[in-house]
Short mmCIF file of C-alpha atoms in Angstrom, two decimals:
data_model
loop_
_atom_site.label_atom_id
_atom_site.label_comp_id
_atom_site.label_asym_id
_atom_site.label_seq_id
_atom_site.Cartn_x
_atom_site.Cartn_y
_atom_site.Cartn_z
CA UNK P 1 -204.68 -33.64 109.98
CA UNK P 2 -205.74 -32.98 113.61
CA UNK P 3 -207.50 -36.58 114.18
CA UNK P 4 -204.74 -38.37 112.19
CA UNK P 5 -202.32 -36.68 114.18
CA UNK P 6 -203.85 -38.71 117.39
CA UNK P 7 -202.95 -41.58 115.98
CA UNK P 8 -199.57 -41.09 115.28
CA UNK P 9 -198.81 -40.65 118.87
CA UNK P 10 -200.09 -44.04 119.13
CA UNK P 11 -197.23 -46.61 120.54
CA UNK P 12 -199.01 -49.42 118.47
CA UNK P 13 -196.68 -50.08 115.82
CA UNK P 14 -198.73 -50.12 112.07
CA UNK P 15 -201.30 -47.60 113.19
CA UNK P 16 -198.85 -44.93 114.50
CA UNK P 17 -196.86 -45.26 110.96
CA UNK P 18 -200.72 -45.20 109.38
CA UNK P 19 -201.04 -41.97 111.10
CA UNK P 20 -198.29 -40.15 110.10
CA UNK P 21 -198.84 -41.38 106.45
CA UNK P 22 -202.41 -39.88 106.64
CA UNK P 23 -201.12 -36.63 108.13
CA UNK P 24 -198.24 -36.37 105.39
CA UNK P 25 -200.83 -37.32 102.48
CA UNK P 26 -203.44 -35.01 103.66
CA UNK P 27 -200.59 -32.18 103.90
CA UNK P 28 -199.42 -33.19 100.47
CA UNK P 29 -203.16 -32.96 99.11
CA UNK P 30 -203.66 -29.94 100.40
CA UNK P 31 -200.22 -28.37 99.01
CA UNK P 32 -201.03 -30.08 95.44
CA UNK P 33 -204.55 -28.56 95.54
CA UNK P 34 -203.30 -24.89 96.47
CA UNK P 35 -200.35 -24.76 93.88
CA UNK P 36 -200.66 -27.57 91.50
CA UNK P 37 -204.11 -27.97 90.85
CA UNK P 38 -205.40 -24.52 90.03
CA UNK P 39 -203.15 -24.35 86.37
CA UNK P 40 -204.69 -27.91 85.63
CA UNK P 41 -208.09 -26.77 85.35
CA UNK P 42 -209.18 -25.42 82.59
CA UNK P 43 -210.35 -21.81 81.71
CA UNK P 44 -213.80 -22.71 81.10
CA UNK P 45 -215.89 -25.36 82.40
CA UNK P 46 -219.09 -26.48 81.33
CA UNK P 47 -221.29 -27.52 84.47
CA UNK P 48 -222.64 -31.08 83.74
CA UNK P 49 -226.49 -31.67 83.66
CA UNK P 50 -226.74 -34.57 86.31
CA UNK P 51 -224.55 -31.79 88.50
CA UNK P 52 -226.75 -28.84 87.82
CA UNK P 53 -229.91 -30.98 88.51
CA UNK P 54 -228.29 -32.25 92.06
CA UNK P 55 -227.85 -28.78 92.83
CA UNK P 56 -230.90 -27.21 92.08
CA UNK P 57 -232.38 -29.94 94.45
CA UNK P 58 -230.13 -29.93 97.17
CA UNK P 59 -229.63 -26.20 97.56
CA UNK P 60 -233.26 -25.35 97.58
CA UNK P 61 -233.52 -27.94 100.16
CA UNK P 62 -230.69 -26.96 102.73
CA UNK P 63 -231.76 -23.50 102.36
CA UNK P 64 -235.42 -24.18 103.47
CA UNK P 65 -234.16 -26.31 106.36
CA UNK P 66 -232.55 -23.42 108.04
CA UNK P 67 -236.07 -22.20 109.19
CA UNK P 68 -237.04 -25.82 110.57
CA UNK P 69 -235.04 -26.20 113.48
CA UNK P 70 -237.86 -28.36 115.46
CA UNK P 71 -236.97 -30.88 112.38
CA UNK P 72 -233.40 -30.63 112.59
CA UNK P 73 -233.74 -31.00 116.26
CA UNK P 74 -235.55 -34.58 116.27
CA UNK P 75 -232.41 -36.13 114.77
CA UNK P 76 -229.60 -35.68 117.54
CA UNK P 77 -232.53 -35.95 120.21
CA UNK P 78 -233.46 -39.64 118.74
CA UNK P 79 -229.92 -40.15 118.45
CA UNK P 80 -229.47 -39.69 122.47
CA UNK P 81 -232.29 -41.76 123.40
CA UNK P 82 -231.32 -44.98 121.41
CA UNK P 83 -227.75 -44.27 122.39
CA UNK P 84 -228.79 -44.51 126.26
CA UNK P 85 -230.48 -47.60 125.72
CA UNK P 86 -227.85 -49.12 123.17
CA UNK P 87 -224.47 -48.24 124.61
CA UNK P 88 -224.31 -49.97 127.61
CA UNK P 89 -225.32 -52.82 125.43
CA UNK P 90 -221.71 -52.63 123.70
CA UNK P 91 -219.08 -55.57 124.11
CA UNK P 92 -215.56 -54.87 123.35
CA UNK P 93 -213.73 -57.99 122.14
CA UNK P 94 -209.97 -58.07 122.62
CA UNK P 95 -209.57 -61.72 121.56
CA UNK P 96 -207.40 -61.86 118.77
CA UNK P 97 -208.45 -65.35 117.88
CA UNK P 98 -211.71 -63.87 117.01
CA UNK P 99 -211.10 -60.78 115.32
CA UNK P 100 -208.61 -62.74 112.75
CA UNK P 101 -209.66 -66.07 110.39
CA UNK P 102 -206.72 -68.10 109.45
CA UNK P 103 -207.15 -70.02 106.30
CA UNK P 104 -208.71 -73.76 107.27
CA UNK P 105 -206.14 -75.43 104.88
CA UNK P 106 -203.39 -73.58 106.24
CA UNK P 107 -204.57 -74.17 109.69
CA UNK P 108 -205.10 -78.24 109.06
CA UNK P 109 -201.94 -78.35 107.51
CA UNK P 110 -200.20 -76.22 110.61
CA UNK P 111 -201.86 -78.64 113.18
CA UNK P 112 -200.58 -81.59 110.75
CA UNK P 113 -197.30 -80.45 111.24
CA UNK P 114 -196.96 -79.76 114.83
CA UNK P 115 -198.10 -83.23 115.88
CA UNK P 116 -195.14 -84.75 113.96
CA UNK P 117 -192.74 -82.63 114.97
CA UNK P 118 -193.77 -81.44 118.26
CA UNK P 119 -197.11 -81.96 120.16
CA UNK P 120 -196.56 -79.27 122.80
CA UNK P 121 -198.16 -75.79 122.89
CA UNK P 122 -195.86 -73.11 121.84
CA UNK P 123 -198.06 -70.71 123.32
CA UNK P 124 -198.16 -71.80 127.01
CA UNK P 125 -195.02 -72.32 128.98
CA UNK P 126 -193.78 -71.91 132.78
CA UNK P 127 -190.54 -69.61 133.60
CA UNK P 128 -189.38 -70.40 136.64
CA UNK P 129 -186.04 -67.92 137.52
CA UNK P 130 -183.57 -67.68 139.82
CA UNK P 131 -180.60 -65.38 140.80
CA UNK P 132 -178.31 -68.33 139.98
CA UNK P 133 -178.31 -71.86 139.06
CA UNK P 134 -179.42 -73.37 142.55
CA UNK P 135 -182.20 -70.73 143.07
CA UNK P 136 -183.59 -71.81 139.72
CA UNK P 137 -183.33 -75.55 140.00
CA UNK P 138 -185.05 -74.99 143.33
CA UNK P 139 -188.27 -72.99 141.70
CA UNK P 140 -188.00 -75.41 138.74
CA UNK P 141 -188.37 -78.28 141.37
CA UNK P 142 -191.58 -76.90 142.95
CA UNK P 143 -192.91 -76.40 139.52
CA UNK P 144 -192.40 -79.50 138.57
CA UNK P 145 -194.19 -80.99 141.43
CA UNK P 146 -197.55 -78.83 141.31
CA UNK P 147 -198.01 -79.46 137.25
CA UNK P 148 -197.45 -83.22 138.20
CA UNK P 149 -200.76 -82.78 140.31
CA UNK P 150 -202.53 -81.19 137.72
CA UNK P 151 -201.97 -84.21 135.27
CA UNK P 152 -202.91 -86.52 137.73
CA UNK P 153 -205.90 -84.33 138.41
CA UNK P 154 -206.76 -84.41 134.61
CA UNK P 155 -205.84 -80.54 133.86
CA UNK P 156 -203.03 -81.17 132.09
CA UNK P 157 -201.91 -83.68 129.75
CA UNK P 158 -197.86 -83.66 129.80
CA UNK P 159 -194.80 -81.23 130.24
CA UNK P 160 -191.59 -81.04 129.14
CA UNK P 161 -189.05 -80.13 132.09
CA UNK P 162 -185.35 -79.67 132.90
CA UNK P 163 -186.52 -82.03 135.99
CA UNK P 164 -186.00 -84.91 133.82
CA UNK P 165 -182.79 -84.02 133.40
CA UNK P 166 -181.24 -82.29 136.40
CA UNK P 167 -182.64 -81.85 140.01
CA UNK P 168 -181.45 -79.56 142.88
CA UNK P 169 -178.41 -80.21 144.84
CA UNK P 170 -180.06 -80.80 147.66
CA UNK P 171 -182.82 -83.09 146.36
CA UNK P 172 -179.97 -85.26 144.61
CA UNK P 173 -177.91 -85.43 148.36
CA UNK P 174 -181.25 -86.46 149.99
CA UNK P 175 -181.65 -89.21 147.47
CA UNK P 176 -178.60 -90.32 147.96
CA UNK P 177 -178.90 -90.61 151.54
CA UNK P 178 -181.88 -92.34 151.17
CA UNK P 179 -179.79 -95.37 149.37
CA UNK P 180 -177.07 -95.18 151.27
CA UNK P 181 -178.79 -95.46 154.43
CA UNK P 182 -179.78 -99.35 153.55
CA UNK P 183 -176.41 -101.20 154.34
CA UNK P 184 -177.26 -104.03 152.51
CA UNK P 185 -178.78 -102.78 149.18
CA UNK P 186 -175.99 -103.65 146.92
CA UNK P 187 -176.81 -107.32 147.99
CA UNK P 188 -180.66 -107.46 147.37
CA UNK P 189 -180.27 -105.52 144.37
CA UNK P 190 -177.74 -107.83 143.15
CA UNK P 191 -179.70 -110.88 143.96
CA UNK P 192 -183.18 -109.46 142.53
CA UNK P 193 -181.29 -108.86 139.43
CA UNK P 194 -179.49 -112.09 139.14
CA UNK P 195 -183.20 -113.93 139.89
CA UNK P 196 -184.37 -111.96 136.67
CA UNK P 197 -181.28 -113.34 134.19
CA UNK P 198 -178.48 -110.77 135.16
CA UNK P 199 -175.00 -111.80 135.46
CA UNK P 200 -173.87 -111.08 139.40
CA UNK P 201 -171.96 -108.36 139.89
CA UNK P 202 -173.19 -106.46 137.25
CA UNK P 203 -174.08 -102.92 139.13
CA UNK P 204 -170.68 -103.42 141.06
CA UNK P 205 -169.65 -100.04 139.29
CA UNK P 206 -172.84 -98.56 140.55
CA UNK P 207 -172.35 -99.72 144.27
CA UNK P 208 -168.73 -98.54 144.10
CA UNK P 209 -169.85 -95.10 143.09
CA UNK P 210 -172.66 -95.15 146.01
CA UNK P 211 -169.83 -95.83 148.43
CA UNK P 212 -167.98 -92.94 147.16
CA UNK P 213 -170.37 -90.67 144.99
CA UNK P 214 -169.06 -87.76 142.67
CA UNK P 215 -170.22 -84.03 143.34
CA UNK P 216 -173.99 -83.40 142.91
CA UNK P 217 -174.84 -82.61 139.00
CA UNK P 218 -174.69 -78.89 138.16
CA UNK P 219 -176.25 -77.08 135.31
CA UNK P 220 -172.35 -76.16 133.75
CA UNK P 221 -171.64 -80.41 133.68
CA UNK P 222 -174.68 -81.07 132.30
CA UNK P 223 -174.51 -78.42 129.49
CA UNK P 224 -170.99 -79.64 128.87
CA UNK P 225 -172.11 -83.42 128.25
CA UNK P 226 -174.12 -85.02 125.20
CA UNK P 227 -177.18 -84.03 126.67
CA UNK P 228 -175.80 -80.32 126.61
CA UNK P 229 -178.27 -79.05 123.40
CA UNK P 230 -181.67 -80.45 125.01
CA UNK P 231 -180.84 -78.95 128.60
CA UNK P 232 -179.58 -75.74 126.86
CA UNK P 233 -183.06 -75.71 124.73
CA UNK P 234 -184.90 -75.42 128.16
CA UNK P 235 -182.69 -72.71 129.72
CA UNK P 236 -182.61 -68.86 129.65
CA UNK P 237 -179.99 -66.68 130.38
CA UNK P 238 -181.54 -63.38 131.64
CA UNK P 239 -178.52 -61.17 132.27
CA UNK P 240 -177.54 -61.86 136.01
CA UNK P 241 -180.17 -64.22 136.35
CA UNK P 242 -180.88 -67.41 134.91
CA UNK P 243 -184.56 -69.20 134.04
CA UNK P 244 -186.11 -72.70 133.19
CA UNK P 245 -188.59 -72.98 130.71
CA UNK P 246 -191.17 -75.94 131.19
CA UNK P 247 -193.27 -76.57 128.00
CA UNK P 248 -196.90 -77.57 128.34
CA UNK P 249 -198.82 -80.19 126.58
CA UNK P 250 -202.86 -80.42 126.54
CA UNK P 251 -203.81 -77.47 129.46
CA UNK P 252 -207.30 -78.55 129.89
CA UNK P 253 -207.89 -75.92 132.55
CA UNK P 254 -205.74 -72.69 132.07
CA UNK P 255 -207.32 -71.02 135.08
CA UNK P 256 -206.29 -74.17 137.16
CA UNK P 257 -202.77 -74.36 135.78
CA UNK P 258 -202.31 -70.30 136.64
CA UNK P 259 -204.15 -70.94 140.18
CA UNK P 260 -201.53 -73.57 140.75
CA UNK P 261 -198.46 -71.83 140.30
CA UNK P 262 -199.62 -67.87 141.48
CA UNK P 263 -198.49 -68.28 144.58
CA UNK P 264 -194.90 -69.28 143.64
CA UNK P 265 -191.81 -66.79 144.22
CA UNK P 266 -190.25 -66.27 140.87
CA UNK P 267 -192.19 -68.52 138.87
CA UNK P 268 -194.51 -67.04 135.74
CA UNK P 269 -197.18 -69.27 133.76
CA UNK P 270 -197.11 -67.12 130.20
CA UNK P 271 -200.20 -67.85 127.98
CA UNK P 272 -199.87 -66.11 124.77
CA UNK P 273 -203.65 -65.73 124.21
CA UNK P 274 -204.15 -64.01 127.25
CA UNK P 275 -200.69 -61.47 126.91
CA UNK P 276 -201.74 -60.20 123.46
CA UNK P 277 -205.03 -59.77 124.32
CA UNK P 278 -204.18 -57.74 127.05
CA UNK P 279 -202.14 -55.80 124.76
CA UNK P 280 -204.75 -55.47 122.14
CA UNK P 281 -207.37 -54.03 125.35
CA UNK P 282 -204.62 -51.75 126.15
CA UNK P 283 -203.96 -50.17 122.48
CA UNK P 284 -207.49 -50.37 122.04
CA UNK P 285 -207.91 -48.09 125.66
CA UNK P 286 -205.16 -45.82 124.38
CA UNK P 287 -206.70 -45.34 120.80
CA UNK P 288 -210.02 -44.34 122.66
CA UNK P 289 -208.29 -41.72 124.53
CA UNK P 290 -206.83 -40.28 121.34
CA UNK P 291 -210.04 -40.04 119.79
CA UNK P 292 -211.19 -37.84 122.59
CA UNK P 293 -207.41 -36.01 122.46
CA UNK P 294 -208.34 -35.59 118.42
CA UNK P 295 -211.72 -34.26 119.38
CA UNK P 296 -210.68 -31.27 121.90
CA UNK P 297 -207.52 -30.31 118.84
CA UNK P 298 -210.19 -30.03 116.27
CA UNK P 299 -212.55 -28.06 118.47
CA UNK P 300 -209.47 -25.73 119.00
CA UNK P 301 -208.79 -25.40 115.47
CA UNK P 302 -212.48 -24.63 114.68
CA UNK P 303 -212.27 -22.03 117.39
CA UNK P 304 -209.46 -20.58 115.56
CA UNK P 305 -211.50 -20.28 112.42
CA UNK P 306 -214.60 -19.12 113.51
CA UNK P 307 -213.72 -17.03 116.88
CA UNK P 308 -217.49 -18.09 117.86
CA UNK P 309 -218.03 -20.95 119.81
CA UNK P 310 -221.55 -21.30 118.15
CA UNK P 311 -220.34 -21.60 114.97
CA UNK P 312 -217.30 -24.12 115.86
CA UNK P 313 -219.76 -26.27 117.74
CA UNK P 314 -222.05 -26.11 114.81
CA UNK P 315 -219.21 -27.33 112.59
CA UNK P 316 -218.25 -30.44 114.49
CA UNK P 317 -221.30 -31.64 115.65
CA UNK P 318 -222.31 -34.09 113.06
CA UNK P 319 -219.16 -35.54 113.89
CA UNK P 320 -219.64 -36.11 116.78
CA UNK P 321 -223.21 -37.58 116.92
CA UNK P 322 -221.91 -40.26 114.18
CA UNK P 323 -219.49 -42.83 116.47
CA UNK P 324 -222.48 -42.55 118.86
CA UNK P 325 -224.78 -44.00 116.22
CA UNK P 326 -222.19 -46.23 114.94
CA UNK P 327 -221.54 -47.79 118.27
CA UNK P 328 -225.33 -47.61 119.33
CA UNK P 329 -225.83 -49.57 116.11
CA UNK P 330 -223.23 -52.22 116.53
CA UNK P 331 -224.47 -53.05 120.08
CA UNK P 332 -228.47 -53.29 118.95
CA UNK P 333 -226.96 -55.29 116.07
CA UNK P 334 -225.13 -57.40 118.68
CA UNK P 335 -221.58 -56.30 116.92
CA UNK P 336 -218.83 -57.04 119.10
CA UNK P 337 -216.40 -54.00 118.60
CA UNK P 338 -212.47 -54.18 118.90
CA UNK P 339 -209.45 -52.27 118.37
CA UNK P 340 -210.13 -51.57 114.66
CA UNK P 341 -213.40 -50.50 115.43
CA UNK P 342 -211.90 -47.67 117.54
CA UNK P 343 -209.24 -47.09 114.53
CA UNK P 344 -211.78 -46.51 112.16
CA UNK P 345 -213.64 -43.88 114.72
CA UNK P 346 -211.23 -42.25 114.73
CA UNK P 347 -210.23 -41.75 110.88
CA UNK P 348 -214.32 -41.11 110.36
CA UNK P 349 -214.44 -37.89 112.92
CA UNK P 350 -211.29 -36.79 110.78
CA UNK P 351 -213.02 -37.06 107.74
CA UNK P 352 -216.70 -36.54 108.88
CA UNK P 353 -215.75 -33.21 110.48
CA UNK P 354 -215.78 -31.90 106.93
CA UNK P 355 -219.10 -32.30 106.06
CA UNK P 356 -219.99 -29.96 109.05
CA UNK P 357 -217.32 -27.39 108.15
CA UNK P 358 -218.70 -27.16 104.85
CA UNK P 359 -222.60 -26.65 105.80
CA UNK P 360 -221.38 -23.85 108.12
CA UNK P 361 -219.56 -22.33 105.39
CA UNK P 362 -222.01 -22.24 102.72
CA UNK P 363 -225.10 -21.57 105.40
CA UNK P 364 -225.13 -18.00 104.21
CA UNK P 365 -224.62 -18.40 100.47
CA UNK P 366 -227.70 -18.13 97.96
CA UNK P 367 -229.38 -21.76 96.83
CA UNK P 368 -227.12 -21.39 93.83
CA UNK P 369 -224.22 -21.98 95.66
CA UNK P 370 -225.53 -24.09 98.46
CA UNK P 371 -226.42 -26.44 95.99
CA UNK P 372 -222.71 -26.44 94.32
CA UNK P 373 -221.44 -27.04 97.64
CA UNK P 374 -223.74 -30.20 98.66
CA UNK P 375 -222.85 -31.66 95.21
CA UNK P 376 -219.13 -31.69 95.73
CA UNK P 377 -219.77 -32.92 99.50
CA UNK P 378 -222.08 -35.65 97.60
CA UNK P 379 -219.28 -36.74 95.56
CA UNK P 380 -216.33 -36.77 98.39
CA UNK P 381 -218.84 -39.19 100.25
CA UNK P 382 -219.31 -41.19 97.48
CA UNK P 383 -215.51 -41.48 96.68
CA UNK P 384 -214.37 -42.18 100.35
CA UNK P 385 -216.93 -45.16 100.58
CA UNK P 386 -215.88 -46.54 97.44
CA UNK P 387 -212.59 -46.24 98.62
CA UNK P 388 -212.93 -47.32 102.29
CA UNK P 389 -216.19 -49.05 102.23
CA UNK P 390 -215.30 -51.92 99.73
CA UNK P 391 -213.15 -52.95 102.59
CA UNK P 392 -216.74 -54.57 104.10
CA UNK P 393 -216.87 -57.04 101.84
CA UNK P 394 -213.91 -58.43 102.23
CA UNK P 395 -213.69 -62.18 103.86
CA UNK P 396 -211.21 -61.17 106.53
CA UNK P 397 -212.66 -59.61 109.83
CA UNK P 398 -209.83 -56.88 110.47
CA UNK P 399 -210.58 -55.20 106.92
CA UNK P 400 -214.98 -56.14 107.28
CA UNK P 401 -214.69 -54.16 110.82
CA UNK P 402 -212.70 -51.18 108.99
CA UNK P 403 -214.80 -51.13 105.61
CA UNK P 404 -217.69 -51.31 107.55
CA UNK P 405 -216.94 -48.32 110.32
CA UNK P 406 -215.72 -46.10 107.71
CA UNK P 407 -217.64 -46.64 105.17
CA UNK P 408 -221.31 -46.16 107.22
CA UNK P 409 -219.45 -43.42 109.17
CA UNK P 410 -218.55 -41.26 106.25
CA UNK P 411 -222.32 -41.58 104.60
CA UNK P 412 -223.49 -40.98 108.28
CA UNK P 413 -221.36 -37.71 108.36
CA UNK P 414 -223.15 -36.60 104.93
CA UNK P 415 -226.50 -37.56 106.10
CA UNK P 416 -225.94 -35.30 109.57
CA UNK P 417 -224.56 -32.43 108.19
CA UNK P 418 -227.48 -30.26 108.08
CA UNK P 419 -227.85 -31.29 111.97
CA UNK P 420 -225.22 -28.41 111.84
CA UNK P 421 -227.74 -25.65 111.25
CA UNK P 422 -229.20 -25.91 114.52
CA UNK P 423 -226.58 -23.76 116.09
CA UNK P 424 -226.70 -21.12 113.58
CA UNK P 425 -228.28 -18.14 114.18
CA UNK P 426 -230.38 -16.52 111.37
CA UNK P 427 -228.61 -13.54 111.38
CA UNK P 428 -225.07 -15.23 112.10
CA UNK P 429 -221.83 -14.65 109.69
CA UNK P 430 -219.42 -17.22 109.97
#
């Protein structure tokens, strides 16, 4: 419960619920075992031959290991030596696209629909914000200019911007001044279009508007027009601020886009994949810290239980070695670990410490009692492997990561449990 309580502290939804569910579930199982199970057991039970045979083998073996400390010491020393070589090679993978495995058929259908509806990447866009509409339009104009350069350089295929509908008022005035600077523009333009077959005077209303222009087009007027729905889809109201969204198509170089926009004020390039990966990495680091916090909490509980540092450390030593073995194995096998491996390690340490406790508690018993305890440990280990370990054969990488880590971790917890005898004195009572 102490280890799972650490998981319940995380702010990552899903894992937090998992931690609380585990804590309450274990507490409920404990209450049922203490107050309900005894009345359900038969008054007389016959020991199964298989269990008796295993007890007769395991009991004498563990009793004999009490005096073979040098043999027991080989395991932790070997683990630490291998870990010193392997752990520096361990790679953490926080890329969600590599962790998940979407169905190829559904992925192809999704791509087909996107090509027909919209070929813009919904996970990549630029946000240009401002304190008012004028500031937002100025920032959006700067974004459009930078992205246009990237399109010319072949690093971006296209964009959908508010620039196509609305320019800053200052830019509108400059363009108007350029048009009005040429006194003979109406005559030249009318002559050019007449030569192409247009009726003379067709653009007279345009020239009249040029002589007495309306005020620059603003966002409120645009939204009130027939183009309002299109413009509104590109504008966000952020309380006392406003922002324009520019959707991107065919981003060839993400770093180039980020570098081109990095120095612009109130401009943010949002890349969903990077954003989610950073969140994933944050929760992974938080989970590893919770593993450390859970470790200290379990150690404190063991110290309260045994009132002796040697017995408490002996009970927890195998559970401490299991993550080292697992991570070293992943590193040597070239497996990239992720958040799910970290969460699974937390669960393994919570469940695996039980075997060390059983070894310490039965270390002073006779062979018969020791054998019965080890058979119970073996049965618990097998049931846990069958429940968690079967996830290892899943075709989904997240479930497979949980299954491999928990299955192998629980098995190692049982195998390494005799190492607890290293720290127990021959005459020590626990």
